[in-house]
């Protein structure tokens, strides 16, 4: 009779005392149902390069820590007793690892060995590059996101009004590109970074909590003369949007944008962005106030009103 082989028995052996080629940092909070297949894809994928994995649990109550300890004993587990935020938890993970490169990986992803080895090899071959990433794919294989430009006021207006979707699918991210290129920044769902570059510019800014932190880090790398590169043949399945609903996420996204402007773009552009976001949110609140009278829209209208009110409060308080 053929015996089944556990995930733990299939895990690649990283020599004790040696430095892994790359370290995987995954932050998780109440997402066990996605984290388990994510870890399985890492360990069952026959990755050629040596790696280690740290999972930072941000106060999960769904049994995530128990699952990690029982099913993936070689994973280094860091348990926070509260939600420390994505940026702070990621920094915990980076600080606890030793790999020459660091792979920031969302817990709702499925990776493949060829792509991971390609990311490592690209950094090996291009010492001027601080970070590299590839395509993010939806579960059905369609392309989700490739890379982004650093924000502009025009772009933020087109995003907030959704007019940008008239120009390009997935605006502002580029979603259809099959050429290798230097880009401004790549989302941290699957992003491999050079540790020596992180040592130079510092880790993620923990003031962000979530959203905006990866753009800020790559902006600092860019300012220090490092490159960020997109390689289309590397791909990762990313389910996306599992940590919070769209109405809760909106406030955090806008907060991240405002923090990025405050840190990097100066008072004039930051104030302009605050006024623009605030005014557009007030206009949206007026629209949804009228929508309350339409029965099929009533439930959504309540959520939209609360969400846009939260954005106005962020614009008022964040200085």
Backbone as numpy.savetxt, mean C-alpha at the origin, in Angstrom:
# Nx Ny Nz CAx CAy CAz Cx Cy Cz
0.51 -44.93 0.78 -0.34 -43.73 0.78 0.54 -42.47 0.78
0.20 -41.52 -0.08 0.98 -40.28 -0.16 0.61 -39.36 0.99
1.64 -38.91 1.69 1.39 -38.02 2.82 1.36 -36.58 2.35
0.46 -35.81 2.96 0.41 -34.38 2.63 1.56 -33.67 3.30
2.04 -32.63 2.66 3.17 -31.87 3.17 2.66 -30.52 3.64
2.97 -30.17 4.85 2.49 -28.90 5.41 3.23 -27.74 4.80
2.63 -26.56 4.92 3.29 -25.35 4.44 4.62 -25.16 5.14
4.64 -25.41 6.46 5.87 -25.22 7.23 7.01 -26.06 6.68
6.70 -27.33 6.25 7.73 -28.20 5.75 8.24 -27.76 4.38
7.43 -26.96 3.66 7.84 -26.50 2.34 8.58 -25.17 2.39
8.64 -24.54 3.53 9.23 -23.23 3.62 10.72 -23.27 3.29
11.21 -22.29 2.51 12.63 -22.26 2.18 13.45 -21.99 3.43
14.58 -22.63 3.50 15.46 -22.48 4.65 16.38 -21.29 4.44
16.33 -20.31 5.33 17.27 -19.19 5.30 18.35 -19.49 6.32
19.58 -19.55 5.86 20.68 -19.96 6.73 20.79 -19.04 7.93
20.87 -19.64 9.08 21.02 -18.86 10.30 22.34 -18.10 10.26
22.30 -16.84 10.63 23.49 -16.01 10.63 23.76 -15.34 9.30
23.09 -15.74 8.23 23.28 -15.11 6.93 22.21 -14.06 6.71
22.46 -13.18 5.75 21.50 -12.12 5.44 20.62 -12.57 4.29
19.30 -12.55 4.44 18.41 -12.94 3.33 18.54 -11.97 2.16
18.20 -12.45 0.98 18.18 -11.55 -0.17 17.13 -10.46 0.03
15.96 -10.85 0.52 14.93 -9.85 0.81 14.08 -10.29 1.99
13.52 -9.31 2.64 12.63 -9.54 3.78 11.24 -9.04 3.41
10.23 -9.84 3.72 8.84 -9.50 3.42 8.21 -8.93 4.68
7.60 -7.76 4.56 6.92 -7.11 5.68 5.44 -7.00 5.35
4.61 -7.66 6.16 3.16 -7.66 5.95 2.49 -7.15 7.21
1.64 -6.16 7.07 0.84 -5.65 8.19 -0.57 -6.18 8.03
-1.15 -6.67 9.13 -2.48 -7.26 9.05 -3.33 -6.81 10.23
-4.60 -6.63 9.96 -5.57 -6.37 11.03 -6.91 -7.00 10.62
-7.28 -8.05 11.32 -8.57 -8.72 11.10 -8.78 -9.09 9.63
-7.76 -9.68 9.03 -7.85 -10.06 7.62 -7.28 -11.46 7.41
-7.53 -12.34 8.37 -6.97 -13.69 8.34 -7.33 -14.43 7.07
-8.55 -14.24 6.58 -9.02 -14.99 5.42 -8.19 -14.67 4.17
-7.56 -13.49 4.11 -6.70 -13.14 2.99 -5.22 -13.36 3.31
-4.85 -13.17 4.56 -3.44 -13.33 4.94 -2.96 -14.76 4.73
-3.79 -15.74 5.08 -3.36 -17.13 4.98 -2.99 -17.52 3.55
-3.84 -17.27 2.53 -3.41 -17.59 1.16 -2.25 -16.73 0.68
-2.12 -15.52 1.21 -0.98 -14.68 0.86 0.32 -15.34 1.30
0.36 -15.80 2.54 1.56 -16.47 3.05 1.81 -17.79 2.32
0.74 -18.51 2.02 0.89 -19.76 1.27 1.51 -19.52 -0.10
1.12 -18.42 -0.75 1.68 -18.12 -2.07 3.17 -17.81 -1.98
3.60 -17.23 -0.87 5.02 -16.96 -0.67 5.81 -18.26 -0.49
5.31 -19.12 0.38 6.07 -20.30 0.77 5.95 -21.46 -0.20
4.91 -21.50 -0.99 4.73 -22.59 -1.94 5.11 -22.21 -3.36
5.70 -21.04 -3.52 5.96 -20.54 -4.86 7.32 -20.85 -5.44
8.18 -21.59 -4.71 9.51 -21.93 -5.21 10.33 -20.70 -5.58
10.33 -19.73 -4.69 11.14 -18.52 -4.89 12.62 -18.92 -4.81
13.40 -18.51 -5.80 14.82 -18.90 -5.84 15.65 -18.11 -4.84
15.33 -16.86 -4.66 16.10 -16.02 -3.77 15.67 -16.25 -2.31
16.62 -16.08 -1.39 16.34 -16.34 0.02 15.56 -15.18 0.63
14.58 -15.51 1.46 13.79 -14.45 2.08 13.34 -14.89 3.47
12.99 -13.90 4.26 12.32 -14.15 5.53 11.08 -13.27 5.58
10.19 -13.56 6.50 8.89 -12.89 6.55 8.61 -12.44 7.97
8.13 -11.20 8.09 7.61 -10.71 9.37 6.19 -10.23 9.15
5.29 -10.68 10.00 3.91 -10.21 10.00 3.71 -9.36 11.25
3.25 -8.14 11.04 2.94 -7.25 12.15 1.43 -7.19 12.28
0.92 -7.71 13.38 -0.52 -7.75 13.60 -0.95 -6.53 14.41
-1.87 -5.76 13.85 -2.32 -4.52 14.49 -3.57 -4.74 15.34
-3.47 -5.63 16.32 -4.57 -5.81 17.26 -5.75 -6.58 16.71
-5.48 -7.62 15.90 -6.57 -8.41 15.31 -7.35 -9.16 16.40
-8.64 -9.34 16.14 -9.51 -10.12 17.03 -10.12 -11.31 16.32
-9.61 -11.64 15.10 -10.19 -12.71 14.29 -9.35 -13.99 14.30
-8.39 -14.07 15.22 -7.55 -15.26 15.30 -6.34 -15.24 14.40
-6.01 -14.10 13.84 -4.85 -14.01 12.94 -3.55 -14.47 13.61
-3.21 -13.98 14.81 -1.94 -14.41 15.42 -1.85 -15.92 15.61
-2.95 -16.54 16.03 -2.95 -17.99 16.23 -2.73 -18.72 14.93
-3.38 -18.25 13.85 -3.20 -18.87 12.54 -1.76 -18.79 12.09
-1.13 -17.63 12.26 0.26 -17.44 11.84 1.17 -18.36 12.63
1.01 -18.41 13.95 1.88 -19.25 14.78 1.72 -20.73 14.44
0.49 -21.16 14.22 0.23 -22.59 13.98 0.61 -23.04 12.58
0.30 -22.24 11.57 0.48 -22.67 10.18 1.79 -22.21 9.56
2.38 -21.13 10.10 3.60 -20.59 9.51 4.61 -20.31 10.63
5.16 -21.35 11.24 6.01 -21.16 12.43 7.29 -20.39 12.18
7.74 -20.32 10.94 8.98 -19.58 10.66 8.74 -18.10 10.41
7.49 -17.71 10.31 7.18 -16.28 10.21 7.44 -15.61 11.55
8.13 -14.50 11.52 8.31 -13.71 12.73 7.04 -12.88 12.95
6.40 -13.08 14.06 5.13 -12.41 14.35 5.35 -11.33 15.40
4.94 -10.12 15.05 4.95 -9.00 16.00 3.50 -8.65 16.30
3.11 -8.69 17.55 1.73 -8.42 17.93 1.61 -7.08 18.65
0.82 -6.18 18.06 0.45 -4.94 18.74 -0.91 -5.14 19.41
-1.09 -4.54 20.58 -2.36 -4.71 21.28 -3.40 -3.69 20.83
-3.06 -2.89 19.81 -3.99 -1.89 19.27 -3.61 -1.64 17.82
-4.42 -0.87 17.12 -4.12 -0.51 15.73 -3.12 0.65 15.73
-1.86 0.32 15.52 -0.81 1.33 15.55 -0.73 2.14 14.26
-1.51 1.74 13.25 -1.45 2.40 11.96 -0.53 1.64 11.01
-0.79 1.79 9.73 -0.01 1.06 8.74 1.44 1.50 8.71
1.67 2.79 8.77 3.05 3.30 8.67 3.89 2.84 9.85
3.38 3.01 11.06 4.14 2.62 12.25 4.38 1.12 12.28
3.36 0.33 11.93 3.51 -1.12 11.94 4.50 -1.57 10.87
4.46 -0.94 9.70 5.43 -1.28 8.65 6.84 -0.98 9.11
7.03 0.14 9.77 8.36 0.47 10.29 8.82 -0.55 11.33
7.89 -1.03 12.15 8.24 -2.10 13.09 8.79 -3.31 12.34
8.09 -3.68 11.28 8.50 -4.84 10.50 9.84 -4.66 9.83
10.04 -3.48 9.22 11.32 -3.22 8.55 12.46 -3.28 9.56
12.26 -2.70 10.72 13.31 -2.65 11.74 13.63 -4.03 12.29
12.69 -4.97 12.17 12.90 -6.31 12.72 13.51 -7.28 11.71
13.78 -6.81 10.48 14.29 -7.69 9.43 15.71 -7.32 9.05
16.35 -8.22 8.26 17.76 -8.02 7.92 18.04 -8.10 6.43
17.04 -8.38 5.61 17.27 -8.56 4.18 17.89 -7.35 3.51
18.68 -7.60 2.46 19.27 -6.49 1.71 18.22 -5.63 1.04
17.09 -6.27 0.70 15.94 -5.57 0.15 14.73 -5.86 1.02
13.78 -4.95 1.00 12.57 -5.08 1.81 11.36 -5.07 0.88
10.54 -6.10 0.97 9.31 -6.16 0.17 8.14 -5.75 1.05
7.54 -4.60 0.75 6.30 -4.20 1.40 5.17 -4.89 0.67
4.39 -5.69 1.41 3.38 -6.52 0.77 2.07 -6.43 1.54
0.98 -6.12 0.83 -0.34 -6.12 1.46 -0.76 -7.53 1.83
-1.58 -7.63 2.87 -2.03 -8.95 3.30 -3.09 -9.54 2.37
-3.65 -8.74 1.47 -4.67 -9.23 0.54 -4.11 -9.39 -0.87
-2.92 -9.98 -0.96 -2.27 -10.20 -2.24 -1.93 -11.68 -2.41
-1.72 -12.07 -3.67 -1.20 -13.38 -4.02 0.01 -13.13 -4.92
1.17 -13.60 -4.48 2.41 -13.34 -5.22 2.80 -14.58 -6.02
3.74 -14.38 -6.94 4.29 -15.51 -7.68 5.81 -15.42 -7.67
6.45 -16.59 -7.69 7.90 -16.66 -7.50 8.66 -15.92 -8.58
8.25 -16.06 -9.83 8.96 -15.43 -10.94 9.02 -13.91 -10.76
7.91 -13.32 -10.36 7.87 -11.87 -10.19 8.76 -11.42 -9.04
8.73 -12.15 -7.93 9.57 -11.78 -6.78 11.05 -11.88 -7.14
11.43 -12.96 -7.82 12.83 -13.08 -8.24 13.21 -11.97 -9.21
12.26 -11.55 -10.06 12.53 -10.47 -11.02 12.77 -9.15 -10.30
12.00 -8.88 -9.24 12.19 -7.64 -8.49 13.58 -7.61 -7.84
13.98 -8.74 -7.26 15.31 -8.83 -6.65 16.39 -8.62 -7.71
16.26 -9.31 -8.84 17.28 -9.22 -9.88 17.39 -7.80 -10.44
16.25 -7.12 -10.55 16.29 -5.76 -11.08 17.09 -4.83 -10.15
16.88 -4.97 -8.86 17.65 -4.16 -7.91 19.12 -4.55 -7.91
19.39 -5.83 -8.12 20.78 -6.28 -8.21 21.47 -5.63 -9.41
20.77 -5.54 -10.53 21.36 -5.06 -11.78 21.36 -3.54 -11.90
20.59 -2.84 -11.05 20.46 -1.39 -11.18 20.69 -0.72 -9.82
21.95 -0.48 -9.48 22.27 0.08 -8.16 21.74 1.49 -7.93
21.32 2.16 -9.00 20.78 3.52 -8.85 19.30 3.51 -8.47
18.68 2.33 -8.44 17.25 2.19 -8.19 17.00 1.85 -6.73
16.11 2.62 -6.09 15.78 2.39 -4.69 14.58 1.50 -4.52
13.67 1.53 -5.49 12.44 0.75 -5.36 11.94 0.28 -6.71
11.31 -0.89 -6.72 10.80 -1.45 -7.96 9.49 -2.18 -7.69
8.59 -2.08 -8.64 7.31 -2.77 -8.54 6.76 -3.05 -9.92
5.70 -3.84 -9.97 5.11 -4.18 -11.25 3.62 -3.97 -11.26
2.92 -4.73 -12.07 1.48 -4.58 -12.20 0.75 -5.19 -11.00
-0.35 -4.56 -10.65 -1.29 -5.15 -9.71 -2.49 -5.63 -10.51
-2.89 -6.85 -10.27 -3.98 -7.46 -11.03 -5.18 -7.73 -10.15
-6.37 -7.53 -10.70 -7.57 -7.99 -10.03 -7.64 -9.51 -10.09
-8.55 -10.08 -9.33 -8.66 -11.54 -9.28 -8.98 -12.15 -10.64
-9.64 -11.37 -11.52 -9.99 -11.88 -12.85 -8.89 -11.65 -13.88
-7.74 -11.12 -13.44 -6.61 -10.93 -14.33 -6.53 -9.57 -14.99
-7.55 -8.74 -14.82 -7.49 -7.39 -15.38 -6.53 -6.53 -14.56
-5.96 -5.52 -15.23 -4.93 -4.70 -14.59 -5.57 -3.66 -13.68
-5.06 -3.56 -12.47 -5.60 -2.66 -11.47 -4.82 -1.36 -11.39
-3.51 -1.46 -11.30 -2.71 -0.26 -11.13 -1.26 -0.58 -11.49
-0.59 0.43 -12.03 0.83 0.27 -12.33 1.67 1.26 -11.53
1.47 2.55 -11.81 2.29 3.56 -11.12 1.56 4.90 -11.16
2.11 5.87 -10.45 1.50 7.19 -10.33 2.54 8.29 -10.49
2.04 9.48 -10.84 2.87 10.69 -10.78 2.68 11.34 -9.41
3.66 12.15 -9.01 3.48 12.93 -7.80 2.34 13.93 -8.01
1.59 14.17 -6.98 0.34 14.92 -7.05 0.54 16.35 -7.55
-0.48 16.84 -8.27 -0.59 18.26 -8.62 -2.00 18.73 -8.24
-2.18 20.04 -8.10 -3.50 20.57 -7.76 -4.52 20.25 -8.86
-4.09 20.33 -10.11 -5.00 20.00 -11.22 -5.46 18.55 -11.11
-4.50 17.67 -10.83 -4.84 16.26 -10.72 -5.81 16.01 -9.57
-5.57 16.65 -8.44 -6.44 16.45 -7.28 -7.86 16.94 -7.57
-7.99 18.01 -8.34 -9.32 18.48 -8.72 -10.02 17.45 -9.60
-9.27 16.91 -10.56 -9.86 15.92 -11.47 -10.24 14.63 -10.74
-9.48 14.28 -9.70 -9.81 13.09 -8.91 -11.04 13.35 -8.04
-11.05 14.49 -7.34 -12.14 14.79 -6.41 -13.47 14.95 -7.12
-13.44 15.46 -8.36 -14.67 15.64 -9.13 -14.98 14.44 -10.03
-14.04 13.50 -10.09 -14.13 12.30 -10.93 -14.09 12.63 -12.43
-13.70 13.86 -12.76 -13.57 14.22 -14.17 -12.37 13.52 -14.81
-11.39 13.16 -13.98 -10.20 12.49 -14.51 -10.52 11.17 -15.18
-11.62 10.53 -14.75 -11.99 9.25 -15.34 -12.41 9.39 -16.80
-12.71 10.62 -17.22 -13.03 10.86 -18.63 -11.78 10.82 -19.50
-10.63 11.07 -18.88 -9.38 11.11 -19.63 -8.70 9.75 -19.70
-8.73 9.00 -18.57 -8.00 7.74 -18.55 -8.58 6.81 -17.51
-8.70 5.55 -17.86 -9.18 4.54 -16.92 -8.23 4.44 -15.72
-8.81 4.41 -14.53 -7.99 4.30 -13.32 -7.31 5.58 -12.90
-7.66 6.70 -13.52 -7.02 7.99 -13.22 -7.01 8.21 -11.70
-5.87 8.66 -11.14 -4.64 9.15 -11.77 -3.58 8.10 -12.04
-3.77 6.86 -11.54 -2.76 5.82 -11.77 -2.75 5.42 -13.25
-1.59 5.02 -13.73 -1.48 4.43 -15.06 -1.73 2.94 -14.93
-2.66 2.42 -15.72 -3.03 1.02 -15.59 -2.63 0.17 -16.78
-2.35 0.80 -17.92 -2.00 0.03 -19.12 -0.66 0.50 -19.65
0.38 -0.22 -19.29 1.72 0.13 -19.73 2.57 -1.14 -19.72
3.17 -1.45 -20.85 3.99 -2.65 -20.97 5.45 -2.34 -21.24
5.88 -1.14 -20.83 7.26 -0.73 -21.00 7.91 -0.49 -19.64
9.14 -0.93 -19.50 9.89 -0.61 -18.29 10.16 0.89 -18.28
10.08 1.51 -17.12 10.33 2.95 -17.07 10.59 3.41 -15.65
11.26 4.57 -15.54 11.41 5.26 -14.26 10.12 6.03 -14.01
9.57 5.92 -12.80 8.29 6.55 -12.47 8.44 7.36 -11.19
7.38 8.08 -10.85 7.41 8.87 -9.61 7.22 7.97 -8.38
6.10 7.24 -8.35 5.91 6.36 -7.20 4.98 5.20 -7.54
5.15 4.13 -6.78 4.39 2.90 -6.96 3.73 2.55 -5.64
2.50 2.06 -5.70 1.78 1.70 -4.49 2.49 0.60 -3.72
2.28 0.58 -2.41 3.01 -0.34 -1.54 2.32 -1.68 -1.37
1.33 -2.00 -2.22 0.74 -3.33 -2.14 1.77 -4.41 -2.42
2.71 -4.11 -3.32 3.85 -4.99 -3.59 4.99 -4.13 -4.12
5.83 -3.68 -3.24 6.91 -2.74 -3.58 8.19 -3.20 -2.90
9.23 -3.44 -3.69 10.51 -3.87 -3.12 11.46 -2.68 -3.07
12.05 -2.48 -1.89 12.89 -1.31 -1.64 14.30 -1.74 -1.24
15.26 -0.92 -1.61 16.66 -1.16 -1.25 16.89 -0.66 0.18
17.38 -1.53 1.05 17.55 -1.13 2.45 18.55 0.00 2.61
19.60 0.01 1.83 20.58 1.08 1.97 19.97 2.44 1.63
19.01 2.46 0.70 18.31 3.72 0.38 17.43 4.14 1.55
16.76 3.19 2.19 15.96 3.50 3.38 16.84 4.02 4.51
18.02 3.43 4.65 18.95 3.91 5.67 19.34 5.36 5.43
19.34 5.77 4.16 19.73 7.14 3.82 18.61 8.14 4.08
17.38 7.84 3.67 16.30 8.83 3.76 15.35 8.60 4.94
15.46 7.45 5.59 14.56 7.17 6.70 13.38 6.30 6.28
12.63 5.84 7.26 11.50 4.95 7.00 10.23 5.77 6.74
9.09 5.12 6.79 7.82 5.79 6.55 7.53 6.81 7.64
6.89 7.90 7.27 6.47 8.92 8.23 5.22 8.43 8.94
5.32 8.21 10.24 4.23 7.60 10.99 3.06 8.55 11.25
3.21 9.81 10.90 2.09 10.74 11.04 0.96 10.40 10.06
1.29 9.69 8.98 0.27 9.37 7.98 -0.75 8.36 8.47
-0.38 7.46 9.34 -1.24 6.37 9.83 -1.54 5.38 8.71
-2.21 5.82 7.65 -2.46 5.01 6.46 -2.78 5.96 5.31
-2.38 5.60 4.10 -2.58 6.36 2.86 -1.66 7.59 2.79
-0.90 7.66 1.71 0.01 8.77 1.48 1.43 8.51 1.92
1.62 7.52 2.80 2.95 7.27 3.34 3.92 6.77 2.28
3.46 5.90 1.36 4.37 5.36 0.35 4.75 6.42 -0.67
3.82 7.32 -1.03 4.15 8.41 -1.95 5.17 9.35 -1.30
4.99 9.63 -0.02 5.91 10.51 0.69 7.32 9.91 0.75
7.41 8.61 1.04 8.71 7.96 1.10 9.40 8.02 -0.25
8.67 7.73 -1.32 9.29 7.72 -2.64 9.60 9.13 -3.13
8.87 10.12 -2.64 9.22 11.51 -2.94 10.57 11.85 -2.31
10.77 11.42 -1.07 12.06 11.65 -0.40 13.19 10.92 -1.11
12.93 9.71 -1.56 13.94 8.97 -2.31 14.28 9.70 -3.60
13.26 10.20 -4.28 13.46 10.96 -5.51 14.30 12.20 -5.26
13.99 12.91 -4.19 14.73 14.13 -3.87 16.19 13.84 -3.53
16.45 12.63 -3.03 17.81 12.23 -2.69 18.57 11.66 -3.88
17.92 11.61 -5.06 18.60 11.17 -6.27 18.40 9.72 -6.64
17.56 9.00 -5.89 17.28 7.61 -6.20 16.16 7.50 -7.24
16.11 6.37 -7.93 15.06 6.12 -8.92 14.07 5.08 -8.40
12.82 5.21 -8.86 11.78 4.21 -8.65 11.42 3.67 -10.04
11.37 2.35 -10.18 11.16 1.78 -11.51 9.98 0.83 -11.54
9.31 0.84 -12.67 8.19 -0.05 -12.95 8.63 -1.07 -13.98
8.42 -2.37 -13.66 8.74 -3.42 -14.62 7.47 -4.24 -14.86
6.93 -4.20 -16.07 5.60 -4.76 -16.32 5.52 -6.27 -16.24
6.65 -6.98 -16.40 6.57 -8.44 -16.40 6.41 -9.01 -14.98
6.58 -8.18 -13.97 6.32 -8.60 -12.58 4.88 -8.25 -12.24
4.14 -9.20 -11.69 2.73 -8.94 -11.40 2.34 -9.59 -10.09
1.32 -9.01 -9.46 0.80 -9.50 -8.18 -0.71 -9.36 -8.19
-1.41 -10.37 -7.74 -2.86 -10.27 -7.58 -3.15 -9.51 -6.30
-3.99 -8.48 -6.41 -4.32 -7.64 -5.26 -5.83 -7.50 -5.18
-6.40 -8.01 -4.09 -7.86 -7.94 -3.96 -8.30 -6.51 -3.63
-7.61 -5.84 -2.73 -7.80 -4.40 -2.51 -9.05 -4.03 -1.74
-8.93 -2.94 -0.95 -10.08 -2.35 -0.27 -10.69 -3.21 0.82
-9.89 -4.07 1.46 -10.45 -4.97 2.47 -10.34 -4.42 3.88
-9.58 -3.36 4.09 -9.34 -2.89 5.44 -10.43 -1.96 5.96
-11.12 -1.23 5.06 -12.20 -0.34 5.49 -13.08 -0.03 4.30
-14.33 0.41 4.57 -15.24 0.72 3.48 -14.90 2.07 2.85
-15.52 2.35 1.71 -15.17 3.54 0.94 -15.44 4.82 1.70
-16.47 4.84 2.55 -16.81 6.08 3.27 -15.83 6.35 4.41
-15.40 5.32 5.08 -14.38 5.49 6.12 -13.03 5.82 5.49
-12.75 5.19 4.35 -11.46 5.38 3.69 -11.30 6.80 3.17
-12.38 7.44 2.75 -12.29 8.77 2.12 -11.59 9.77 3.04
-11.97 9.79 4.30 -11.35 10.74 5.23 -9.85 10.51 5.34
-9.43 9.24 5.43 -8.02 8.93 5.59 -7.23 9.24 4.32
-7.84 9.01 3.16 -7.17 9.33 1.89 -6.93 10.84 1.79
-7.96 11.62 2.10 -7.83 13.08 2.01 -6.83 13.60 3.04
-6.83 13.00 4.21 -5.85 13.40 5.23 -4.44 13.13 4.74
-4.23 11.97 4.10 -2.91 11.65 3.56 -2.47 12.62 2.49
-3.39 13.03 1.62 -3.05 13.99 0.57 -2.64 15.33 1.17
-3.40 15.78 2.16 -3.09 17.06 2.78 -1.75 17.02 3.53
-1.47 15.91 4.20 -0.19 15.77 4.88 0.97 15.80 3.87
0.78 15.13 2.73 1.83 15.12 1.72 2.12 16.54 1.25
1.08 17.32 0.99 1.28 18.71 0.55 1.94 19.54 1.65
1.48 19.38 2.88 2.06 20.15 3.98 3.54 19.84 4.15
3.91 18.58 4.01 5.31 18.19 4.20 6.20 18.60 3.04
5.66 18.53 1.81 6.53 18.61 0.64 6.30 19.79 -0.29
5.13 20.42 -0.23 4.79 21.41 -1.24 4.64 22.84 -0.72
4.72 23.06 0.56 4.66 24.42 1.06 3.26 24.90 1.40
3.20 26.08 2.06 1.95 26.59 2.63 0.92 26.99 1.57
1.36 27.60 0.48 0.42 28.12 -0.52 -0.37 26.98 -1.17
0.34 25.99 -1.66 -0.35 24.87 -2.31 -1.16 24.04 -1.31
-0.65 23.94 -0.08 -1.40 23.20 0.93 -2.72 23.89 1.25
-2.68 25.20 1.43 -3.89 25.97 1.71 -4.88 25.88 0.54
-4.35 25.97 -0.68 -5.21 25.86 -1.86 -5.91 24.50 -1.88
-5.17 23.45 -1.58 -5.76 22.11 -1.58 -6.82 21.98 -0.49
-6.55 22.51 0.68 -7.54 22.46 1.77 -8.83 23.16 1.37
-8.70 24.34 0.78 -9.89 25.08 0.37 -10.65 24.34 -0.72
-9.92 23.76 -1.66 -10.57 23.03 -2.75 -11.31 21.81 -2.22
-10.65 21.00 -1.39 -11.30 19.81 -0.83 -12.51 20.20 0.01
-12.35 21.26 0.81 -13.45 21.69 1.68 -14.65 22.15 0.87
-14.40 22.98 -0.15 -15.50 23.51 -0.97 -16.21 22.40 -1.73
-15.45 21.49 -2.32 -16.07 20.40 -3.07 -16.88 19.48 -2.14
-16.38 19.27 -0.94 -17.11 18.42 0.01 -18.41 19.07 0.45
-18.40 20.39 0.62 -19.63 21.10 0.98 -20.65 21.00 -0.16
-20.20 21.16 -1.40 -21.10 21.01 -2.54 -21.69 19.60 -2.61
-20.87 18.60 -2.33 -21.37 17.22 -2.33 -22.38 17.01 -1.21
-22.16 17.66 -0.07 -23.11 17.54 1.04 -24.46 18.15 0.67
-24.42 19.26 -0.07 -25.67 19.88 -0.51 -26.44 18.93 -1.43
-25.71 18.31 -2.35 -26.36 17.37 -3.27 -26.99 16.20 -2.50
-26.22 15.62 -1.58 -26.73 14.45 -0.86 -27.81 14.82 0.14
-27.86 16.06 0.54 -28.97 16.51 1.40 -30.29 16.42 0.65
-30.28 16.84 -0.61 -31.48 16.71 -1.44 -31.78 15.24 -1.73
-30.73 14.42 -1.88 -30.92 13.01 -2.18 -31.59 12.25 -1.05
-31.55 12.81 0.16 -32.22 12.16 1.29 -33.72 11.99 1.05
-34.27 12.87 0.23 -35.71 12.81 -0.03 -36.09 11.71 -1.02
-35.08 11.11 -1.66 -35.33 10.05 -2.64 -35.10 8.71 -1.95
-36.16 7.96 -1.77 -36.08 6.75 -0.96 -34.96 5.78 -1.38
-34.80 5.45 -2.66 -33.74 4.50 -3.04 -32.33 5.00 -2.72
-32.16 6.31 -2.61 -30.84 6.88 -2.35 -30.60 7.19 -0.87
-31.61 7.02 -0.05 -31.54 7.55 1.31 -30.39 6.95 2.12
-30.24 5.63 2.05 -29.19 4.99 2.85 -27.80 5.46 2.42
-27.57 5.52 1.11 -26.27 6.00 0.64 -26.08 7.47 0.98
-27.14 8.25 0.89 -27.03 9.68 1.17 -26.54 9.93 2.59
-27.03 9.15 3.54 -26.60 9.30 4.94 -25.10 9.05 5.05
-24.62 7.99 4.40 -23.19 7.66 4.46 -22.35 8.73 3.77
-22.82 9.23 2.63 -22.08 10.26 1.90 -22.02 11.56 2.70
-23.11 11.92 3.36 -23.11 13.13 4.17 -22.11 13.04 5.30
-22.09 11.91 5.99 -21.15 11.74 7.09 -19.71 11.75 6.59
-19.48 11.07 5.48 -18.14 10.97 4.93 -17.60 12.33 4.50
-18.42 13.10 3.78 -17.97 14.42 3.34 -17.85 15.40 4.50
-18.69 15.24 5.52 -18.54 16.06 6.72 -17.19 15.78 7.38
-16.78 14.52 7.40 -15.48 14.16 7.97 -14.34 14.81 7.18
-14.48 14.87 5.85 -13.45 15.50 5.02 -13.36 16.99 5.34
-14.52 17.65 5.48 -14.51 19.07 5.84 -13.81 19.28 7.17
-14.03 18.38 8.12 -13.39 18.50 9.44 -11.88 18.32 9.32
-11.45 17.38 8.48 -10.01 17.19 8.25 -9.41 18.45 7.65
-10.07 19.05 6.67 -9.58 20.27 6.04 -9.51 21.42 7.04
-10.43 21.45 7.98 -10.47 22.53 8.97 -9.38 22.38 10.02
-9.12 21.14 10.43 -8.24 20.90 11.57 -6.77 20.70 11.19
-6.53 20.15 9.98 -5.16 19.82 9.62 -4.46 21.08 9.12
-3.53 21.55 9.89 -2.81 22.79 9.51 -1.31 22.56 9.51
